Short mmCIF file of C-alpha atoms in Angstrom, two decimals:
data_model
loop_
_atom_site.label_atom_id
_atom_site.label_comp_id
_atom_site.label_asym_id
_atom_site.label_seq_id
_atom_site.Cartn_x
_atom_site.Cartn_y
_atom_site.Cartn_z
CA UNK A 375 0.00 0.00 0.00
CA UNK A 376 1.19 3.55 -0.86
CA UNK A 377 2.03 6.15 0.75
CA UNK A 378 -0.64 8.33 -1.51
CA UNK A 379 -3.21 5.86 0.08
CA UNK A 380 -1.94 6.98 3.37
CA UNK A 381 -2.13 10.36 2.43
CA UNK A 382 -5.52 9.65 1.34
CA UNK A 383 -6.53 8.13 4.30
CA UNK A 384 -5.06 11.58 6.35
CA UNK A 385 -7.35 13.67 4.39
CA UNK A 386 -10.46 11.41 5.16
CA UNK A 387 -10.36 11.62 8.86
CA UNK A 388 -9.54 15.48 8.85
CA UNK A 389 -12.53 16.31 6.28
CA UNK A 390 -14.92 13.49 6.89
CA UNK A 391 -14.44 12.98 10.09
CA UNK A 392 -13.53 9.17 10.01
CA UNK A 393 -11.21 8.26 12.32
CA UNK A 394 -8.04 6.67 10.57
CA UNK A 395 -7.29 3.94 12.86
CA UNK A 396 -11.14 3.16 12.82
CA UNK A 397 -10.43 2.72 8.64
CA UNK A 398 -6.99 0.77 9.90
CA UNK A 399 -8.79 -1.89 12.11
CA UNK A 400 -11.65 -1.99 9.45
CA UNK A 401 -9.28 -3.20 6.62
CA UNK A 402 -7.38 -5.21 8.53
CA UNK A 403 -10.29 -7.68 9.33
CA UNK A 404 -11.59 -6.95 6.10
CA UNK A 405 -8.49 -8.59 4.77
CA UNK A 406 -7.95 -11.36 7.20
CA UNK A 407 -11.37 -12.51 5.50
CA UNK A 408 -9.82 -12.10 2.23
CA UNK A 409 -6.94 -13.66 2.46
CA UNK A 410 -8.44 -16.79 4.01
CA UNK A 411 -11.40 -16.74 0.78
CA UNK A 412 -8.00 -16.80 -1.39
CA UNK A 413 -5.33 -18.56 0.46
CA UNK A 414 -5.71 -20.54 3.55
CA UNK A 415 -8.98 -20.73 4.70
CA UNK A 416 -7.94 -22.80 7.89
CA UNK A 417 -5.28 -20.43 8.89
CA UNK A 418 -5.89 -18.52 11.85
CA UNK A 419 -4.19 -15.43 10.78
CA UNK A 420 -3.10 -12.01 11.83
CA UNK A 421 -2.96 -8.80 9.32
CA UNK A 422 -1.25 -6.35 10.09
CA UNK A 423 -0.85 -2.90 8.30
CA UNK A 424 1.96 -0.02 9.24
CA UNK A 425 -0.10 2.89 9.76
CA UNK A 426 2.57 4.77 8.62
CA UNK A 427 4.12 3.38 5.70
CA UNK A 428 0.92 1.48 4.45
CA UNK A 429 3.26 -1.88 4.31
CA UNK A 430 0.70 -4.99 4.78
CA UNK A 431 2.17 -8.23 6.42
CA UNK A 432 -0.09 -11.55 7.34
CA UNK A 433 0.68 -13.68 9.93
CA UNK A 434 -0.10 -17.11 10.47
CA UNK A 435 -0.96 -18.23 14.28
CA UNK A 436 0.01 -20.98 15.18
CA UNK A 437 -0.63 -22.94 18.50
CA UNK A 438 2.70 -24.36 20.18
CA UNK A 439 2.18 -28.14 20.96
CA UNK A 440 4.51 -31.14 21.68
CA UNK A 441 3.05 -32.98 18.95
CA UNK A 442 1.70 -31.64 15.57
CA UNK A 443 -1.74 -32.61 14.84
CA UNK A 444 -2.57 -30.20 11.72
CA UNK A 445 0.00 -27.76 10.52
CA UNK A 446 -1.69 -25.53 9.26
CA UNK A 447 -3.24 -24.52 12.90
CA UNK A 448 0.02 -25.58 15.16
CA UNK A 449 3.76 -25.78 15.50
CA UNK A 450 5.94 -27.88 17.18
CA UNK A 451 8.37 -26.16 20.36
CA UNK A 452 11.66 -27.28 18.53
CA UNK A 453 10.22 -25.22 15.32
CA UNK A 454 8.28 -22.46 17.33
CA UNK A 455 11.96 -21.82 19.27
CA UNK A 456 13.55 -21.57 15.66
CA UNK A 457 11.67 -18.35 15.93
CA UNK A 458 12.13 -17.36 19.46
CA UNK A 459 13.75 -19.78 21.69
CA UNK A 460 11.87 -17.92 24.51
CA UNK A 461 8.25 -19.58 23.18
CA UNK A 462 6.49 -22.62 25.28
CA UNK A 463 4.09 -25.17 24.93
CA UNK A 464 0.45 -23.69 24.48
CA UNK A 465 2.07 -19.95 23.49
CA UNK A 466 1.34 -18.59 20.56
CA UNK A 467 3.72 -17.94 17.35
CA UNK A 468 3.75 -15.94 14.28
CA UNK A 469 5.05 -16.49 10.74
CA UNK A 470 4.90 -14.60 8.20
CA UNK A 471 2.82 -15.74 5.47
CA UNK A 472 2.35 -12.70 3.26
CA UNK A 473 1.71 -14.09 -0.31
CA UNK A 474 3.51 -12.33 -3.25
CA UNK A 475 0.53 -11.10 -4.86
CA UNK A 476 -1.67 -10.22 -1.90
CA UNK A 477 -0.63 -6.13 -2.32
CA UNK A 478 -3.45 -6.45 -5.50
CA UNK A 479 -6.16 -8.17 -3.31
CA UNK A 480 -5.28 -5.84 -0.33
CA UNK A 481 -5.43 -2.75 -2.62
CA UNK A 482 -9.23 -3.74 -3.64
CA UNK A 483 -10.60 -4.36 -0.21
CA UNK A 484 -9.27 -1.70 1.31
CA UNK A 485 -11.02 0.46 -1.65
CA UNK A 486 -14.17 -1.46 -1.18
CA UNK A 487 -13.93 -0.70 2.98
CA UNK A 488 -13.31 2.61 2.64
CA UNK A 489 -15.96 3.10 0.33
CA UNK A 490 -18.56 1.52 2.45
CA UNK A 491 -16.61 3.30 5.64
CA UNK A 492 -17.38 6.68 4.08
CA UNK A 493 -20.89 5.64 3.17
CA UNK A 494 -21.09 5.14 6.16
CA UNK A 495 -20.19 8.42 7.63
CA UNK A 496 -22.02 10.08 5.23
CA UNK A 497 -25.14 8.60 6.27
CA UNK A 498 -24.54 9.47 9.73
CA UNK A 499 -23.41 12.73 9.39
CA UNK A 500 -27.50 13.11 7.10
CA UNK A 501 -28.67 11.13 10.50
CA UNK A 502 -27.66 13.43 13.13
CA UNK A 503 -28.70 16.53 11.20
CA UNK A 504 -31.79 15.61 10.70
CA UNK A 505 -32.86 13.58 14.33
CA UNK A 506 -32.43 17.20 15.66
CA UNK A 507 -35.13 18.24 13.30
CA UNK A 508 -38.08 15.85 14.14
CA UNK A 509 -41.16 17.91 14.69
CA UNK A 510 -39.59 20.87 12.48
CA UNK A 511 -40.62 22.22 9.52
CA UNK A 512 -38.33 21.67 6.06
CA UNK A 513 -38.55 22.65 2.81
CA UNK A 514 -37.78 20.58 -0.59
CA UNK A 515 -38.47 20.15 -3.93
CA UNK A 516 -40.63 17.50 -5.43
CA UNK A 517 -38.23 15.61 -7.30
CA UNK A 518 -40.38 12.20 -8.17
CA UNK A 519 -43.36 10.61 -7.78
CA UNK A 520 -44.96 6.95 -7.39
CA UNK A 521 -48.62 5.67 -6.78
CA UNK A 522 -47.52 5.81 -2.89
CA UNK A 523 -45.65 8.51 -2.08
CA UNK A 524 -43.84 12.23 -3.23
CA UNK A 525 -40.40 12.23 -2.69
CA UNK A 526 -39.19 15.93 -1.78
CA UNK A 527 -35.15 16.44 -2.24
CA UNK A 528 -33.78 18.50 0.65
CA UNK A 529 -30.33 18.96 -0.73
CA UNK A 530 -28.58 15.56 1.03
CA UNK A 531 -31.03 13.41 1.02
CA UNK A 532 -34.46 12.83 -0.07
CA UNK A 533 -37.43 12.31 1.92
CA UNK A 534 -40.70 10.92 1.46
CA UNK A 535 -43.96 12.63 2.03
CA UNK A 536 -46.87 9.66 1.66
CA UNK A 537 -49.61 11.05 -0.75
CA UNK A 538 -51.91 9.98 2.80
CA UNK A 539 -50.24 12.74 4.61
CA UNK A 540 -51.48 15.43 1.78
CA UNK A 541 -54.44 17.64 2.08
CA UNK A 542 -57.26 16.56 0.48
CA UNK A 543 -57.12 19.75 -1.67
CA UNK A 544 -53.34 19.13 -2.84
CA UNK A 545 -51.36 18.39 -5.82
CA UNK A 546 -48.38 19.14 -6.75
CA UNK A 547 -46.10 18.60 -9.63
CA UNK A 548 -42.21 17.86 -10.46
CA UNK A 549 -39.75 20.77 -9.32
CA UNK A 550 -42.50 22.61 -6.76
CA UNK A 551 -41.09 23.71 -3.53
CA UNK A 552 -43.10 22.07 -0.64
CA UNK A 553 -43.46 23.06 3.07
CA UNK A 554 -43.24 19.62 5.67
CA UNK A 555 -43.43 18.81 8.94
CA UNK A 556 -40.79 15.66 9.41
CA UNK A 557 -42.68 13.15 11.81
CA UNK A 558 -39.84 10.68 11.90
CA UNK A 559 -36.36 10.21 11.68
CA UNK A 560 -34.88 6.76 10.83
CA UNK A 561 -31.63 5.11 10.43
CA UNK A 562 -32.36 2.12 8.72
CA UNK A 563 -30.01 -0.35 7.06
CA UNK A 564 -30.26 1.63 3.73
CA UNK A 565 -29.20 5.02 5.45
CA UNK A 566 -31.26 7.36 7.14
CA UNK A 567 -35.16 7.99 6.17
CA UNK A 568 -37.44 10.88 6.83
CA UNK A 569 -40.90 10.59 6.87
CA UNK A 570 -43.01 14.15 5.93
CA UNK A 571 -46.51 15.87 6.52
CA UNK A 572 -48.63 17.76 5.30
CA UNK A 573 -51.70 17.01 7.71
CA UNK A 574 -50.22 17.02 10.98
CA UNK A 575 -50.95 19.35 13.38
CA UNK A 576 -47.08 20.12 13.97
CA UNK A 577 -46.92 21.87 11.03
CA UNK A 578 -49.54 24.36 11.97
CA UNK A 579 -47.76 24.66 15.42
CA UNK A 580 -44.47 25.45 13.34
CA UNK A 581 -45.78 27.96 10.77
CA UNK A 582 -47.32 30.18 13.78
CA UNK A 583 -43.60 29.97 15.12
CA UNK A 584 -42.45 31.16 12.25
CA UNK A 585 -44.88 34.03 11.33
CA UNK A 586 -45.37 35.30 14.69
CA UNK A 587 -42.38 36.64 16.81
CA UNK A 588 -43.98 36.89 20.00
CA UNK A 589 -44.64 32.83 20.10
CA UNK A 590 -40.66 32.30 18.49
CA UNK A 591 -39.41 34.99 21.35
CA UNK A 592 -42.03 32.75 24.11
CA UNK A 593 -44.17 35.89 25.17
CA UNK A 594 -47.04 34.13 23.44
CA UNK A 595 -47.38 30.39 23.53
CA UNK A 596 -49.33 27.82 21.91
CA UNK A 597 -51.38 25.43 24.65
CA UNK A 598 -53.28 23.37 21.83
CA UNK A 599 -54.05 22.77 18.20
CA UNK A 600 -56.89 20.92 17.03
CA UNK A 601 -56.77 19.90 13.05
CA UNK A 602 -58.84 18.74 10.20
CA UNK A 603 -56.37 19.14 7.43
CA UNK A 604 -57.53 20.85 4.53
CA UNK A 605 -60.75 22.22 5.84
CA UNK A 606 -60.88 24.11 9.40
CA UNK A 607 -58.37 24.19 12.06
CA UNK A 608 -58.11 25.77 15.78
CA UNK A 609 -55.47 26.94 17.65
CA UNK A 610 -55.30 28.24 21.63
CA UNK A 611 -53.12 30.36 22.57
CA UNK A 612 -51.89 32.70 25.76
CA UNK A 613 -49.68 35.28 27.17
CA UNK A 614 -48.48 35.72 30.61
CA UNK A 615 -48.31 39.34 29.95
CA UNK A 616 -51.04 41.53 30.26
CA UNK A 617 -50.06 43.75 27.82
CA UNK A 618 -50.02 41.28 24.97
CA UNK A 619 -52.84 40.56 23.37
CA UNK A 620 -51.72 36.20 21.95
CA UNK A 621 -55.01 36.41 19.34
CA UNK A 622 -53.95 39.71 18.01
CA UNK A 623 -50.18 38.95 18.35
CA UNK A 624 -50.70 35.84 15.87
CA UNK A 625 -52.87 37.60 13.34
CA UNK A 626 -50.87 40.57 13.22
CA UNK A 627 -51.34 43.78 11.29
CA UNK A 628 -54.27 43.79 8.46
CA UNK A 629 -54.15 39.77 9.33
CA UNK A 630 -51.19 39.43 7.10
CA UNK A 631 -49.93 36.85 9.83
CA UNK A 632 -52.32 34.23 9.74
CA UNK A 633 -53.05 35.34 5.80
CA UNK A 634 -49.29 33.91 4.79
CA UNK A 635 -50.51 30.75 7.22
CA UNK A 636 -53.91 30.11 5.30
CA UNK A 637 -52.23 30.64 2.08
CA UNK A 638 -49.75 28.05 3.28
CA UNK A 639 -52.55 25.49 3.71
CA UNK A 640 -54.40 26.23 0.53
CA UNK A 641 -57.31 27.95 2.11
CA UNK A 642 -57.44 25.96 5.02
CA UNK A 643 -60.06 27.78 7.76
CA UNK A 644 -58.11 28.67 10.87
CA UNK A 645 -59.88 29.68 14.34
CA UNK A 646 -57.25 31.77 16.75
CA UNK A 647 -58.94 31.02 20.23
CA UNK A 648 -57.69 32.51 23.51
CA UNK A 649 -56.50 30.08 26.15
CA UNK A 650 -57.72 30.11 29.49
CA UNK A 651 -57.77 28.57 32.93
CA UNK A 652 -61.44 28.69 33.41
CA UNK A 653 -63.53 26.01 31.35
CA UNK A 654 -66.44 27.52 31.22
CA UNK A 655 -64.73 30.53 29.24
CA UNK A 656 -62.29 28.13 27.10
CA UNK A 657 -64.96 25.79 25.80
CA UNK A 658 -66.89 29.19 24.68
CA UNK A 659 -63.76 30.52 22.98
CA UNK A 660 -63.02 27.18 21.37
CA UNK A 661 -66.56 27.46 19.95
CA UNK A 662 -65.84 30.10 17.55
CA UNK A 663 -67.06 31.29 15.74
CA UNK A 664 -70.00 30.75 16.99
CA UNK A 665 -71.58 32.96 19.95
CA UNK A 666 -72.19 31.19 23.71
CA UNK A 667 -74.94 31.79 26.24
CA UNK A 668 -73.73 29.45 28.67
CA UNK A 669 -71.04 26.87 29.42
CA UNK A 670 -72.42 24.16 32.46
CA UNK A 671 -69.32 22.18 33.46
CA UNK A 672 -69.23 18.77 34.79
CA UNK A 673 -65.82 18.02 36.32
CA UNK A 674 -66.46 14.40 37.15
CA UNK A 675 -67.49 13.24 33.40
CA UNK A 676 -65.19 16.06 32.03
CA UNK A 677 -68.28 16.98 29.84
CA UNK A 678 -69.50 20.78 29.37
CA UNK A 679 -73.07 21.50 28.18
CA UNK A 680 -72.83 24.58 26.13
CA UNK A 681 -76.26 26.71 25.34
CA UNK A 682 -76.39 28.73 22.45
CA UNK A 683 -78.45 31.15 20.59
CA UNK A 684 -81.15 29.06 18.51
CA UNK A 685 -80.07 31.17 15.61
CA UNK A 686 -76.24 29.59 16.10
CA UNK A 687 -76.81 25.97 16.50
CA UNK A 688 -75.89 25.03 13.48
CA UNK A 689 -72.56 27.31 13.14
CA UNK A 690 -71.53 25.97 16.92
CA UNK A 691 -71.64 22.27 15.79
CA UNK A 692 -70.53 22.95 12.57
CA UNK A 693 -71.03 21.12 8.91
CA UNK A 694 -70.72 17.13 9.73
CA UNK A 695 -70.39 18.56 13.58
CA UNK A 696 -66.96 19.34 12.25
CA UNK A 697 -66.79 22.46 14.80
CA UNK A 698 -67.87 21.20 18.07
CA UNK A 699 -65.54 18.18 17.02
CA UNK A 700 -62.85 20.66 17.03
CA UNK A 701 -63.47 22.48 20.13
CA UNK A 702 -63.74 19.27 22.04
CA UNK A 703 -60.18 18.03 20.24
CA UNK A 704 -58.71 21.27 21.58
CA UNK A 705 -59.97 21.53 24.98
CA UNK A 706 -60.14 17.89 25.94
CA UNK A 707 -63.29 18.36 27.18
CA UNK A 708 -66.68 16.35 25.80
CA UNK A 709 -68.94 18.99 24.55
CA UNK A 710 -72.60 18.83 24.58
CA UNK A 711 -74.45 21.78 22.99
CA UNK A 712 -77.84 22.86 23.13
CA UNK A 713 -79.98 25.59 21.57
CA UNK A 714 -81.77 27.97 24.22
CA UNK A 715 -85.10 25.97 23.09
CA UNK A 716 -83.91 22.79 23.48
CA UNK A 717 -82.38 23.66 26.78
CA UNK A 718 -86.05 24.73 28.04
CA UNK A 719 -87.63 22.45 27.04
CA UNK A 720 -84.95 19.55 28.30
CA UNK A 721 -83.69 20.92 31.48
CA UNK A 722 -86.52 23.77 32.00
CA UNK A 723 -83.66 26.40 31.47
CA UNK A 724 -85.40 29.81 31.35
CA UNK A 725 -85.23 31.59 28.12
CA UNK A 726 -82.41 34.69 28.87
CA UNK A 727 -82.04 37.33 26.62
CA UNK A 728 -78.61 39.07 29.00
CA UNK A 729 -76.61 38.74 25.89
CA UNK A 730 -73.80 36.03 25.14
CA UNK A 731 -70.63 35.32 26.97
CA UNK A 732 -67.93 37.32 26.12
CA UNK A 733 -65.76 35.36 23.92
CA UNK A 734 -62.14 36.39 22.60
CA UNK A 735 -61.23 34.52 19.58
CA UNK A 736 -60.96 35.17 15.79
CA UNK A 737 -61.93 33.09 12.49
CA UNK A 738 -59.66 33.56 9.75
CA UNK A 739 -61.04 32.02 5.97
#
């Protein structure tokens, strides 16, 4: 071996970051296995390669006994003491067996090693870049497409985003930049594989933090996010400052905020609802758009009964009850709502006309 492929092997550990006597210890087994595929396949053998000449010796190790059974595998003491005449019975000794032509063979495995070696690397270096970046948002481009899946190329590697994990309202086509949300990151046998969304909730949670500098800089945060992709979404959020309002914060000036968000989602409907402490005032904020009378809570069955204008039954359980399904998805709570009559008329609630509870939240189309 060379002393270029020394050189070589210099220049891999200082730019790659694979350690040379790592590579060292990697081609010497590799060629142990070699040389017994080619030579000696009963020889229990020792390579050994000068790490800083490159020179590649193999020796044969052989089991001092008084009687020789198998030569190949042991050597007599009058023989082993040839070598040293310090050796005993049941030491070990090693000859030198290096074949003539074994530079060639030792020249192509320790290519093929260091090959797979910086494979290797490579896909861990991809690996630990992107395990840091589950539950982030990335951005590709689409580079091809099968009955299953879009895979989105994000510069190293590609990942795949399943066409299940696509709004119902998407398509996209070959060279289109795509917002994700990575789910998981996997090293698997073939390298490392991330797995992309467009439906999870995440990537709602991540495109707030993006657009809105008070949830980035933590004076706003984000308690929960409820999700139907494609069609309506919610999200609760809160301030420990007074001062701040978290529903204005996130739809910022002339909406332009939560405008770039919706535009992000192709349309989707997004509800900005304020957190808060009290149930009775979260489950009417979660509501929204719709307007609340009253909020009964029942802490044992975690259920709240929620009465509501006749006129704004339908628009508090939504089309499909795809509203109230949200507001119980954000809250946690089981939500049973009622119009005024039906209240009556149930429970013998008297009609009120005091006005609804106040409600801080906003509906963005």
């Amino acid at each position: 071996m060379s002393m270029d492929f020394i050189e070589a092997m210099n220049e891999l550990e200082r730019d790659k970051g694979i350690s040379k006597d790592v590579l060292f210890e990697a081609i010497e087994a590799a060629l142990i296995s070699s040389y017994k595929r080619n030579f000696n396949a009963a020889q229990n053998v020792r390579v050994d390669m000068n790490r800083n000449t490159g020179v590649i010796k193999v020796y044969a190790r052989k089991l001092i006994v008084e009687e020789v059974l198998d030569s190949r595998t042991e050597i007599s003491l009058p023989a082993a003491r040839d070598i040293n005449p310090h050796f005993q019975i049941d030491d070990i000794a090693e000859i030198e067996v290096t074949p003539r032509d074994f530079g060639r063979i030792a020249a192509q495995t320790a290519k093929q090693v260091v090959t797979q070696r910086i494979r290797e690397a490579e896909r861990g270096l991809i690996y630990s870049a992107f395990i840091d970046k589950e539950d982030d948002i990335v951005t590709g481009t689409l580079q091809r497409q099968d009955p299953r899946n879009i895979y989105i190329d994000l510069g190293k590697i590609e990942a795949v985003l399943p066409l299940t994990e696509l709004m119902p309202n998407e398509k996209f086509k070959h060279g289109d930049r795509i917002k994700a949300y990575i789910t998981k990151v996997e090293n698997t046998t073939k390298g490392p594989q991330i797995m992309l969304s467009r439906t999870h909730p995440g990537l709602l949670k991540r495109l707030f933090e993006l657009e809105v500098p008070e949830i980035f800089d933590g004076v706003v945060e984000i308690r929960s996010v409820a999700r139907e992709a494609g069609f309506r979404s919610k999200i609760a959020v809160y301030s420990r400052n007074e001062e701040v309002d978290p529903v204005g914060s996130c739809v910022g000036p002339k909406g332009m905020r939560v405008q770039t968000i919706v535009n992000e989602l192709r349309g989707e409907k997004i509800d900005i609802v304020r957190y808060s402490e009290q149930v009775e005032e979260y489950v009417a904020n979660a509501l929204s758009p719709s307007k609340v009378l009253e909020v009964q809570v029942y802490e044992d069955e975690k259920m709240a009964r929620v009465i509501v204008p006749d006129y704004q039954l339908s628009l508090a359980i939504g089309i499909k009850g795809q509203n109230a399904r949200l507001a119980a998805k954000l809250t946690g709570w089981k939500i049973d709502i009622k119009s005024e009559s039906q209240a009556e008329q149930e429970y013998g609630r008297p009609k009120t006309h005091s006005g609804e509870m106040h409600q801080d939240s906003v509906s963005v189309d």
